[in-house]
Amino acid sequence: MALLVRLLPVALALALGPAAALGGPARSPYQLVLQHSRLRGRQHGPNVCAVQKLIGTNKKYFTNCKQWYQRKICGKSTVISYECCPGYEKVPGEKGCPAALPLSNLYETLGVVGSTTTQLYTDRTEKLRPEMEGPGSFTIFAPSNEAWASLPAEVLDSLVSNVNIELLNALRYHMVNRRVLTDELKHGMALTSMYQNSDIQIHHYPNGIVTVNCARLLKADHHATNGVVHLIDKVISTITNNIQQIIEIEDTFETLRAAVAASGLNTLLEGDGQFTLLAPTNEAFEKIPAETLNRILGDPEALRDLLNNHILKSAMCAEAIVAGMSVETLEGTTLEVGCSGDMLTINGKAIISNKDVLATNGVIHYIDELLIPDSAKTLFELAAESDVSTAVDLFRQAGLGVHLSGKERLTLLAPLNSVFKDGTPTIDARTKNLLLNHMIKDQLASKYLYHGQTLDTLGGKKLRVFVYRNSLCIENSCIAAHDKRGRYGTLFTMDRMLTPPMGTVMDVLKGDNRFSMLVAAIQSAGLTEMLNREGVYTVFAPTNEAFQAMPPGELNKLLGNAKELANILKYHIGDEILVSGGIGALVRLKSLQGDKLEVSSKNNVVNVNKEPVAEVDIMATNGVVYAISSVLQPPAVRPQERGDELADSALEIFRQASAYSRAAQTSVKLAPVYQRLLERMKH
């Protein structure tokens, strides 16, 4: 018994294959999927594999982990069944599939694996059965019975009417003159067949699917005394033409043929390698507006990008697609290739009208819609497929469309449609100038932008770039989606309308009546020069109402002490520019006073020290201003005793403050203070 226990792991490893037994190289994707199916079926006994069967069909798949839980193939529901794993059979009265299939010659093995039609046709030839029963080492990719039955009647008739030439040659093309197991079937390799040394194209995909001339391998590695049998789901035929030759002989590719010749890509498509061409038909070209098509056909670089966007970097047979996957084109973009039942989809659209046309250097799928990459589009065309159509309509209405459809190198800062949910601005000279400042005089890529960089606009402004942990902003507007880089222009999708700076922080404060008391306080504290010169400041600016809301005693004390006033005001000024789009859950911003301000954003509401901000992102050339409705107190400052007298130094502040108004005089809280102030100002 102890010896048996020690031998069990070795026996299991041998059952899984020589690589597992000997600690060899990594297993192939097919073997990994088979192993997963074996693990899912082990509760039903030894050597039982779980397979997924498409409901309503005979199509079966060994299951990987993702498919096991989704229970779908190409969006269609599956049922799980349990069968003997390849190479094993049931024993009456025993659980599972404990017995290895008896080893026999290739001819007899065909019957064992369910390819009796292949066996029958082999019998009809004079030469092939003796080879399959005799000495040697062969591989046969044997079509299933269903594969033979699905052949068009005229094709099958031509084969069986001339068994010793046509049928023999067809069967020999399914054979290789050596033993080839799945661990040797590599993606993109070619095997030499026994028919005129013609190549058989092998593709072994990461999801475990293996194809032979785009026929799916159903069950593999059935050993025979003189070789190995792999069961496949189609009858395969020889491949004679390369991709370029197929384009040249098919009438439906007349426009594509001319485009390939103009682009110089014919050398690639007739050369070695393995590609997938998503070949647009004449109808696909005809669906494109004539202006767009003529522009692309007349621009060699755009045309080359267009065609490269239809070429995948490796051969992709339809049978390899059992769920959505991302594939890269030669142009560099990513396409989402998927399936819905028997239909292949590109980016979610069922636009493939003919699939798996094989060439010596790849595979062609006919498509009825042109796949125009961003790199071949104008800014107008980019925006038409993005969530910025409202903004682009504004540019058109303002007479700026020429910038978006020409050859000018630009970057368009286009706000999202949601920015205009409450309406769009009236088109006038001011709006036109604002829109001009949403166009940068260069074709940029956001990944190359850096903090502090300045960008020149068509409107004559210089815009600043701010880089934060989780956002990239240009002035008050932050990038909300990935760049769309077109032929000449790049589209940046922005989260709001941009407001270029109109002056220094002091200019902004002086130009807004809400801040008249703050302006007077800044002047009294000697901070005017600082806020007028170059710098990077974030100013939380208390409005007049914020000052008026202070207890008279505290206000009296504050305005009467220039040093303390300067200290309090510096606490309202951060030492860097922080726009609202750069605020995360919480940012601790160092103030010029030394203590830190806690700035947070939640549900589009900005708070500073837990106090809500009344208005955000008032941009200045040397900073940004936030309007706040309370005067912030540094942590070390404690509330003072109330008083009702104003210090002499406060008089000048109130003389300058336009906020000294009838409304202020009638304030119940401040009326006595203002009355005494008036009396002293008369002298």
XYZ file of C-alpha atoms in Angstrom:
683
model
C 0.000 0.000 0.000
C 2.783 2.435 0.867
C 4.400 1.769 -2.504
C 1.055 2.422 -4.230
C 0.699 5.781 -2.448
C 4.183 6.770 -3.532
C 3.482 5.818 -7.144
C 0.152 7.679 -7.436
C 1.696 11.149 -8.041
C 3.953 9.671 -10.722
C 1.009 7.949 -12.391
C -1.005 11.195 -12.341
C 1.904 13.130 -13.823
C 2.277 10.545 -16.582
C -1.453 10.797 -17.266
C -1.151 14.567 -17.625
C 1.779 14.221 -19.993
C 5.573 13.885 -20.067
C 6.191 17.578 -19.291
C 4.360 17.263 -15.979
C 6.026 13.958 -15.164
C 9.545 15.181 -15.802
C 9.143 18.724 -14.497
C 9.560 19.978 -18.071
C 8.671 23.282 -19.700
C 5.393 25.121 -19.242
C 2.353 23.369 -20.640
C 0.675 24.663 -23.787
C -2.614 26.607 -23.594
C -4.504 23.592 -24.984
C -3.021 21.315 -22.340
C -3.829 23.827 -19.594
C -7.472 23.991 -20.692
C -7.619 20.201 -20.880
C -6.147 20.003 -17.393
C -8.783 22.449 -16.111
C -11.526 20.339 -17.688
C -10.030 17.266 -16.022
C -10.030 18.982 -12.635
C -13.665 20.038 -13.058
C -14.623 16.464 -13.927
C -12.659 14.546 -11.288
C -15.631 14.278 -8.936
C -17.167 11.942 -11.516
C -14.220 9.574 -11.413
C -10.745 9.218 -12.898
C -9.964 10.665 -16.323
C -13.314 12.436 -16.680
C -13.284 15.837 -18.395
C -15.956 18.536 -18.089
C -16.987 19.902 -21.475
C -19.284 22.758 -22.389
C -21.862 22.049 -25.057
C -23.657 24.833 -26.889
C -27.377 24.357 -26.366
C -29.086 23.275 -29.572
C -25.843 22.214 -31.301
C -23.246 19.449 -31.163
C -20.399 21.923 -30.593
C -18.347 21.088 -27.523
C -15.441 22.850 -25.834
C -13.037 21.952 -23.106
C -13.603 24.627 -20.508
C -11.254 27.188 -19.020
C -11.910 28.906 -15.695
C -13.630 31.990 -17.139
C -15.942 30.010 -19.412
C -16.753 27.615 -16.565
C -18.268 30.407 -14.503
C -19.865 32.331 -17.369
C -21.349 29.181 -18.944
C -21.440 30.920 -22.312
C -19.710 30.546 -25.678
C -20.079 33.534 -28.016
C -22.878 34.834 -25.826
C -24.861 31.585 -26.127
C -25.711 29.430 -23.127
C -23.999 26.100 -22.601
C -24.609 22.995 -20.565
C -21.897 21.034 -18.810
C -21.465 17.372 -19.655
C -18.864 14.891 -18.521
C -16.960 12.657 -20.907
C -13.872 10.503 -20.921
C -10.755 12.608 -21.406
C -8.839 11.937 -24.650
C -7.123 8.534 -24.509
C -9.422 6.901 -21.927
C -12.590 4.809 -21.903
C -15.230 3.553 -19.506
C -15.256 0.125 -17.871
C -18.637 -1.448 -17.077
C -19.367 -1.198 -13.367
C -16.464 1.200 -12.707
C -16.659 4.909 -11.919
C -15.237 7.365 -14.404
C -12.944 6.327 -17.236
C -10.261 4.201 -15.605
C -9.005 2.374 -18.687
C -6.598 3.699 -21.299
C -7.774 3.189 -24.857
C -6.114 0.204 -26.503
C -3.228 1.234 -28.722
C -3.859 0.367 -32.339
C -2.821 1.575 -35.759
C -3.975 4.862 -37.270
C -6.718 3.286 -39.359
C -8.403 1.642 -36.379
C -7.818 4.712 -34.177
C -9.901 6.780 -36.627
C -12.922 4.697 -35.706
C -12.201 4.982 -31.998
C -12.065 8.827 -32.018
C -15.297 9.297 -33.971
C -13.967 9.828 -37.469
C -15.533 6.786 -39.116
C -16.254 8.761 -42.304
C -12.531 9.446 -42.695
C -11.979 5.754 -42.083
C -14.563 4.907 -44.759
C -13.010 7.223 -47.344
C -9.579 5.821 -46.539
C -10.971 2.382 -47.402
C -12.063 3.626 -50.818
C -8.545 4.545 -51.875
C -6.120 1.890 -52.965
C -3.003 3.169 -51.241
C -3.930 4.956 -48.020
C -5.269 2.179 -45.793
C -2.105 0.069 -46.113
C -0.050 3.121 -45.096
C -2.273 3.778 -42.077
C -2.015 0.156 -40.974
C 1.655 -0.295 -41.763
C 4.927 0.825 -40.215
C 5.949 4.465 -39.922
C 5.112 7.538 -37.879
C 2.332 9.845 -39.083
C 0.021 12.561 -37.863
C -3.490 12.821 -39.248
C -5.812 15.756 -38.681
C -9.002 13.758 -39.076
C -12.250 15.589 -39.911
C -15.178 14.580 -37.756
C -18.161 12.823 -39.295
C -20.115 16.107 -39.044
C -17.319 17.897 -40.921
C -17.637 15.579 -43.899
C -21.438 15.844 -43.816
C -21.292 19.650 -43.930
C -19.306 19.768 -47.186
C -21.251 21.168 -50.162
C -22.681 18.329 -52.214
C -20.771 19.308 -55.354
C -17.445 19.266 -53.474
C -18.132 15.878 -51.939
C -19.244 14.466 -55.316
C -16.023 15.595 -56.966
C -13.996 13.834 -54.272
C -15.793 10.499 -54.238
C -16.078 10.369 -58.031
C -12.284 10.212 -58.321
C -11.146 8.449 -55.171
C -7.598 7.606 -56.204
C -6.707 11.154 -57.175
C -9.004 13.814 -55.708
C -10.004 11.961 -52.532
C -6.530 10.528 -51.980
C -4.922 13.942 -52.381
C -7.474 15.522 -50.031
C -6.782 12.903 -47.351
C -3.021 13.134 -47.784
C -3.253 16.897 -47.245
C -4.598 16.111 -43.755
C -1.473 14.062 -42.962
C 2.066 14.848 -41.821
C 4.904 12.368 -42.217
C 5.873 12.382 -38.535
C 4.296 12.348 -35.083
C 3.244 15.856 -33.931
C 1.650 16.292 -30.493
C -0.126 19.416 -29.239
C 2.870 20.599 -27.230
C 4.657 21.032 -30.572
C 1.777 22.885 -32.252
C 2.963 26.486 -31.987
C 1.086 29.617 -32.989
C 1.874 30.612 -36.571
C 3.836 27.485 -37.484
C 3.464 25.592 -40.752
C 3.556 21.822 -41.048
C 4.480 20.118 -44.311
C 1.667 17.863 -45.449
C 1.944 14.608 -47.387
C 0.258 16.195 -50.413
C 2.937 17.825 -52.593
C 4.630 19.122 -49.439
C 1.905 21.779 -49.155
C 1.845 23.720 -45.905
C -0.765 23.328 -43.189
C -1.183 26.472 -41.074
C -1.267 25.918 -37.298
C -2.457 28.487 -34.768
C -2.435 27.880 -31.043
C -4.256 30.636 -29.140
C -3.892 31.723 -25.489
C -7.457 30.542 -24.727
C -6.471 26.952 -25.564
C -8.078 26.833 -29.008
C -5.898 25.182 -31.670
C -6.753 25.593 -35.343
C -5.514 23.745 -38.424
C -6.180 25.880 -41.520
C -8.832 27.543 -39.322
C -10.476 24.187 -38.488
C -10.804 23.770 -34.709
C -9.020 20.901 -33.039
C -11.750 19.028 -31.124
C -9.814 16.223 -29.431
C -6.087 15.853 -29.668
C -3.235 13.481 -29.025
C -4.970 10.142 -29.680
C -1.933 7.903 -29.825
C -1.591 5.078 -32.300
C 1.138 2.498 -32.813
C 2.250 4.333 -35.937
C 1.406 7.951 -35.136
C -1.189 10.247 -33.622
C -4.720 11.355 -34.534
C -6.166 14.832 -33.926
C -9.902 15.245 -34.507
C -10.859 18.531 -36.272
C -14.209 20.134 -37.090
C -13.725 20.834 -40.825
C -12.353 19.269 -43.961
C -9.345 21.427 -44.836
C -8.103 22.284 -48.307
C -4.840 23.478 -49.766
C -3.857 27.147 -49.705
C -2.315 28.588 -52.850
C -2.674 32.402 -52.826
C -1.246 35.041 -50.553
C -3.361 37.906 -49.218
C -2.368 40.301 -52.010
C -3.260 37.762 -54.691
C -6.711 37.217 -53.181
C -7.305 40.996 -53.187
C -6.320 41.150 -56.838
C -8.687 38.422 -58.043
C -11.803 39.319 -56.015
C -14.120 41.858 -57.673
C -15.488 42.981 -54.303
C -12.050 44.404 -53.431
C -11.692 46.801 -56.371
C -11.474 49.923 -54.167
C -9.299 48.160 -51.606
C -6.977 47.018 -54.389
C -6.457 50.605 -55.573
C -5.939 51.843 -52.002
C -3.328 49.160 -51.273
C -1.441 50.012 -54.450
C -1.478 53.739 -53.617
C -0.217 53.099 -50.081
C 2.582 50.717 -51.038
C 1.316 48.015 -48.678
C 1.161 45.387 -51.422
C 4.724 44.330 -50.584
C 3.668 43.515 -47.019
C 0.539 41.632 -48.097
C 2.361 39.421 -50.562
C 5.325 38.679 -48.293
C 6.020 36.168 -45.561
C 4.511 36.354 -42.100
C 1.079 35.686 -40.714
C -1.531 38.465 -40.649
C -5.269 38.900 -40.427
C -6.742 41.277 -42.980
C -10.144 42.714 -42.138
C -10.791 43.427 -45.792
C -13.305 46.197 -46.529
C -15.509 45.478 -49.501
C -16.463 48.026 -52.144
C -19.711 48.566 -50.220
C -17.753 49.460 -47.084
C -15.969 52.295 -48.908
C -19.222 53.513 -50.431
C -20.745 54.061 -46.978
C -18.182 56.771 -46.177
C -19.044 60.394 -47.080
C -17.339 61.279 -50.337
C -15.552 64.280 -48.801
C -14.022 62.126 -46.055
C -13.079 59.300 -48.407
C -11.467 61.616 -50.961
C -9.517 63.380 -48.226
C -8.111 60.064 -46.928
C -7.388 58.606 -50.377
C -5.531 61.799 -51.272
C -3.391 61.776 -48.129
C -0.739 58.994 -48.252
C -0.130 59.000 -44.494
C -3.826 58.907 -43.590
C -4.405 56.182 -46.191
C -1.614 54.053 -44.798
C -2.978 54.468 -41.273
C -6.434 53.498 -42.526
C -5.218 50.282 -44.148
C -2.910 49.357 -41.272
C -5.933 49.633 -38.991
C -7.434 46.700 -40.913
C -4.400 44.429 -40.443
C -3.956 42.420 -37.253
C -0.468 41.416 -36.187
C -1.175 37.671 -36.359
C -3.618 35.289 -37.999
C -6.963 35.149 -36.189
C -9.339 32.398 -37.244
C -13.033 32.696 -36.410
C -12.967 29.480 -34.360
C -10.486 31.081 -31.948
C -13.097 33.616 -30.827
C -15.280 32.222 -28.045
C -15.604 35.511 -26.134
C -14.472 39.116 -26.510
C -10.766 39.836 -26.818
C -8.616 42.872 -27.534
C -6.309 42.683 -30.541
C -3.798 45.216 -31.820
C -3.598 46.413 -35.401
C -0.482 47.375 -37.315
C -1.613 50.993 -36.939
C -1.325 50.602 -33.160
C -4.975 50.840 -32.177
C -6.877 48.167 -30.289
C -9.951 46.484 -31.725
C -12.446 44.493 -29.696
C -13.037 41.236 -31.534
C -15.937 39.171 -30.287
C -18.728 36.884 -31.388
C -22.461 36.573 -31.102
C -23.577 33.086 -31.940
C -22.087 32.273 -35.355
C -21.347 35.928 -36.171
C -18.022 37.620 -35.531
C -18.123 41.198 -34.255
C -15.671 44.082 -34.447
C -16.080 46.689 -31.720
C -19.482 45.188 -30.964
C -20.765 45.334 -34.561
C -21.565 42.283 -36.687
C -19.848 43.657 -39.800
C -18.002 40.520 -40.994
C -19.794 39.123 -44.037
C -17.359 36.333 -44.957
C -14.853 34.774 -42.603
C -11.792 32.534 -42.701
C -10.643 33.008 -46.290
C -7.208 31.439 -45.981
C -4.022 32.731 -47.571
C -0.475 31.428 -47.437
C 0.444 34.357 -45.197
C -2.662 34.681 -43.062
C -6.423 34.863 -43.109
C -8.947 37.312 -44.560
C -12.323 38.292 -43.124
C -14.548 40.393 -45.392
C -16.081 43.405 -43.621
C -18.886 45.714 -44.717
C -17.830 48.783 -42.714
C -14.635 50.791 -42.871
C -12.592 50.956 -39.667
C -11.232 54.512 -39.783
C -8.609 55.041 -37.063
C -8.424 58.278 -35.104
C -5.076 58.992 -36.756
C -6.842 59.463 -40.117
C -9.620 61.740 -38.834
C -10.081 65.493 -38.564
C -11.006 67.090 -35.252
C -14.607 67.348 -36.459
C -14.680 63.619 -37.184
C -13.086 62.777 -33.843
C -15.633 64.868 -31.977
C -18.575 63.358 -33.859
C -17.920 60.041 -32.097
C -17.232 61.577 -28.678
C -19.305 63.067 -25.881
C -18.357 66.625 -26.890
C -20.714 67.244 -29.802
C -22.354 70.271 -28.113
C -19.021 72.038 -27.763
C -18.110 71.327 -31.374
C -21.440 72.800 -32.501
C -20.490 75.972 -30.617
C -17.176 76.156 -32.500
C -19.042 75.733 -35.778
C -21.627 78.414 -34.879
C -18.819 80.791 -33.933
C -17.283 80.412 -37.389
C -14.286 78.456 -36.130
C -14.997 75.241 -38.035
C -12.150 75.855 -40.477
C -9.686 75.213 -37.642
C -11.244 71.804 -36.950
C -11.307 70.433 -40.483
C -8.071 71.730 -42.004
C -4.404 70.828 -41.764
C -3.626 73.135 -38.844
C -1.749 71.440 -35.986
C -4.031 72.029 -32.989
C -5.210 70.601 -29.703
C -8.896 71.165 -29.013
C -10.018 71.474 -25.386
C -13.637 70.346 -25.759
C -15.930 70.308 -22.694
C -18.243 67.359 -22.176
C -21.863 67.652 -23.296
C -22.938 67.466 -19.644
C -21.231 70.826 -19.025
C -24.009 72.430 -21.088
C -26.972 70.682 -19.457
C -28.350 74.075 -18.365
C -27.884 75.654 -21.790
C -25.165 76.952 -24.088
C -23.714 80.450 -24.132
C -24.865 82.991 -26.697
C -22.431 83.287 -29.591
C -20.939 86.788 -29.437
C -17.464 88.297 -29.633
C -16.709 87.370 -26.018
C -17.801 83.754 -26.504
C -15.834 83.474 -29.737
C -12.706 84.709 -27.991
C -13.293 82.220 -25.173
C -13.608 79.388 -27.706
C -10.381 80.499 -29.403
C -8.718 80.049 -26.032
C -9.865 76.405 -26.075
C -7.580 75.765 -29.071
C -3.875 75.205 -28.420
C -1.352 76.106 -31.123
C 0.169 72.617 -31.319
C -0.846 68.977 -31.578
C -0.207 67.692 -28.081
C -0.364 64.376 -26.241
C -1.430 64.528 -22.600
C 1.240 62.031 -21.560
C 3.918 64.612 -22.400
C 2.356 67.503 -20.457
C 4.164 68.552 -17.286
C 3.404 70.697 -14.256
C 3.990 74.376 -14.843
C 4.065 74.074 -18.630
C 2.468 76.976 -20.529
C 0.427 76.534 -23.707
C -0.303 79.226 -26.299
C -3.872 79.508 -27.582
C -5.309 80.871 -30.808
C -6.960 83.528 -28.646
C -3.579 84.856 -27.535
C -3.643 83.542 -23.963
C -1.055 81.458 -22.147
C -2.620 78.533 -20.290
C -0.913 76.667 -17.473
C -0.728 72.912 -16.947
C -1.279 71.515 -13.448
C -0.425 67.899 -12.675
C -2.023 66.365 -9.581
C -2.033 62.858 -8.177
C -5.249 61.813 -9.909
C -5.883 64.498 -12.477
C -4.276 66.539 -15.220
C -5.656 70.052 -15.611
C -5.251 73.026 -17.907
C -6.198 76.081 -15.848
C -9.496 75.212 -14.109
C -10.483 72.489 -16.598
C -9.281 68.904 -16.200
C -8.958 66.137 -18.787
C -11.885 63.728 -18.434
C -11.055 61.043 -21.042
C -8.171 59.618 -23.036
C -6.767 61.724 -25.865
C -8.075 61.255 -29.365
C -5.188 61.987 -31.704
C -6.269 62.773 -35.246
C -4.414 63.390 -38.487
C -3.552 66.983 -37.617
C -5.327 67.716 -34.338
C -5.755 66.121 -30.933
C -8.976 66.156 -28.949
C -8.805 66.609 -25.166
C -12.164 65.941 -23.514
C -12.476 68.406 -20.612
C -14.698 68.373 -17.535
C -15.734 72.061 -17.756
C -15.406 75.259 -19.750
C -11.988 76.768 -19.343
C -11.650 80.281 -17.883
C -8.313 81.886 -18.804
C -6.737 84.105 -16.140
C -7.631 87.782 -16.523
C -5.144 89.411 -14.129
C -3.272 88.914 -10.867
C -4.946 87.776 -7.664
C -5.224 91.422 -6.593
C -6.771 92.322 -9.948
C -9.352 89.565 -9.488
C -10.212 90.641 -5.939
C -10.424 94.341 -6.806
C -12.665 93.589 -9.760
C -15.264 91.798 -7.631
C -17.356 93.858 -5.178
C -17.790 90.808 -2.959
C -14.176 91.142 -1.840
C -13.929 94.906 -1.099
C -13.383 94.401 2.637
C -10.752 91.729 1.917
C -8.961 94.079 -0.493
C -8.889 96.774 2.185
C -7.588 94.271 4.730
C -4.845 93.073 2.346
C -3.741 96.646 1.742
C -3.698 97.383 5.475
C -1.643 94.225 6.139
C 0.928 95.109 3.478
C 0.264 92.041 1.270
C -0.753 93.879 -1.896
C 2.646 93.711 -3.581
C 2.970 89.986 -2.923
C -0.385 89.191 -4.523
C 0.417 91.384 -7.517
C 3.728 89.808 -8.440
C 4.474 86.464 -10.106
C 3.797 83.471 -7.916
C 1.645 80.404 -7.323
C -1.075 81.042 -4.778
C -4.371 79.483 -3.815
C -6.416 82.176 -2.074
C -9.478 81.330 -0.007
C -11.069 84.747 -0.166
C -13.640 85.682 2.527
C -16.469 87.743 1.108
C -17.731 90.933 2.753
C -20.482 88.854 4.348
C -17.810 86.623 5.900
C -16.253 89.620 7.657
C -19.622 90.997 8.664
C -20.526 87.628 10.206
C -17.650 87.895 12.701
C -18.475 88.997 16.239
C -17.811 92.778 16.502
C -15.209 92.231 19.176
C -13.205 89.801 17.093
C -13.492 92.005 14.026
C -12.392 95.014 16.097
C -9.396 93.100 17.435
C -8.405 91.728 14.039
C -8.621 94.974 12.097
C -6.834 96.900 14.802
C -3.693 94.741 14.726
C -1.851 94.842 11.394
C 0.520 92.001 12.352
C -2.290 89.714 13.460
C -4.300 90.693 10.393
C -1.397 89.753 8.103
C -1.056 86.433 9.955
C -4.745 85.604 9.513
C -4.728 86.617 5.851
C -1.636 84.496 5.119
C -3.511 81.535 6.594
C -5.997 82.011 3.755
C -3.258 81.710 1.098
C -1.825 78.354 -0.003
C 1.718 78.180 -1.341
C 0.775 76.407 -4.594
C -2.023 76.470 -7.146
C -4.734 73.929 -6.384
C -7.725 73.964 -8.733
C -10.885 72.143 -7.722
C -10.290 69.313 -10.209
C -7.057 68.475 -8.409
C -8.700 68.042 -5.016
C -9.133 64.445 -3.968
C -10.915 63.194 -0.884
C -8.595 65.359 1.223
C -5.610 67.597 0.438
C -3.553 69.274 3.158
C -2.361 72.535 1.647
C 0.417 74.456 3.376
C -0.469 78.100 3.940
C 1.882 81.082 3.889
C 1.178 81.430 7.613
C 2.733 77.977 8.182
C -0.240 75.890 9.244
C -1.987 73.570 6.820
C -5.423 73.978 5.311
C -7.584 70.898 4.887
C -9.237 71.024 1.467
C -11.680 68.309 0.461
C -14.189 67.587 -2.279
C -17.284 65.433 -2.117
C -20.299 65.336 -4.435
C -18.896 68.323 -6.360
C -18.794 70.464 -3.194
C -15.400 71.822 -2.101
C -14.739 72.418 1.590
C -11.855 74.124 3.318
C -11.427 73.261 7.001
C -14.889 71.629 6.682
C -16.440 74.934 5.594
C -18.192 74.916 2.179
C -16.700 77.032 -0.590
C -19.119 79.424 -2.294
C -17.300 79.627 -5.655
C -14.305 77.737 -7.013
C -11.617 78.302 -9.608
C -11.560 82.061 -10.172
C -8.341 81.977 -12.170
C -5.565 84.565 -11.887
C -2.188 84.812 -13.589
C -0.441 84.074 -10.310
C -2.951 81.793 -8.647
C -6.534 80.752 -8.137
C -9.218 82.280 -5.918
C -11.973 80.489 -3.995
C -14.793 82.581 -2.522
C -15.643 81.515 1.028
C -18.377 82.648 3.402
C -16.391 82.619 6.640
C -13.061 83.882 7.932
C -10.755 80.942 8.627
C -8.933 80.751 11.955
C -5.495 79.117 12.311
C -5.424 76.229 14.816
C -3.476 78.286 17.391
C -5.937 81.197 17.373
C -8.692 81.145 19.987
C -11.880 83.249 19.853
C -11.395 86.649 21.509
C -13.678 88.410 23.962
C -16.247 90.526 22.202
C -15.895 94.294 22.170
C -17.758 97.112 20.579
C -14.949 99.567 19.758
C -12.967 99.604 16.516
C -9.252 100.439 16.631
C -8.020 103.559 14.819
C -6.161 101.480 12.195
C -9.456 99.885 11.187
C -10.918 103.239 10.131
C -8.921 103.396 6.894
C -9.960 99.854 6.016
C -13.623 100.749 6.272
C -13.132 103.976 4.384
C -11.730 101.899 1.459
C -14.262 99.084 1.662
C -17.154 99.456 -0.735
C -18.982 96.971 1.465
C -19.762 99.806 3.865
C -23.319 100.137 2.624
C -26.825 100.755 3.832
C -27.233 97.044 4.268
C -24.226 96.965 6.576
C -25.517 99.951 8.544
C -28.812 98.223 9.175
C -27.169 94.993 10.402
C -28.539 94.381 13.895
C -25.248 93.002 15.109
C -22.956 95.683 13.635
C -25.202 98.765 13.793
C -23.729 100.161 17.082
C -20.180 99.616 15.831
C -20.858 101.301 12.493
C -22.644 104.202 14.169
C -19.610 105.008 16.315
C -17.380 104.491 13.285
C -19.402 107.073 11.346
C -19.112 109.604 14.132
C -15.311 109.211 14.274
C -14.983 109.409 10.459
C -16.773 112.816 10.470
C -14.018 114.451 12.504
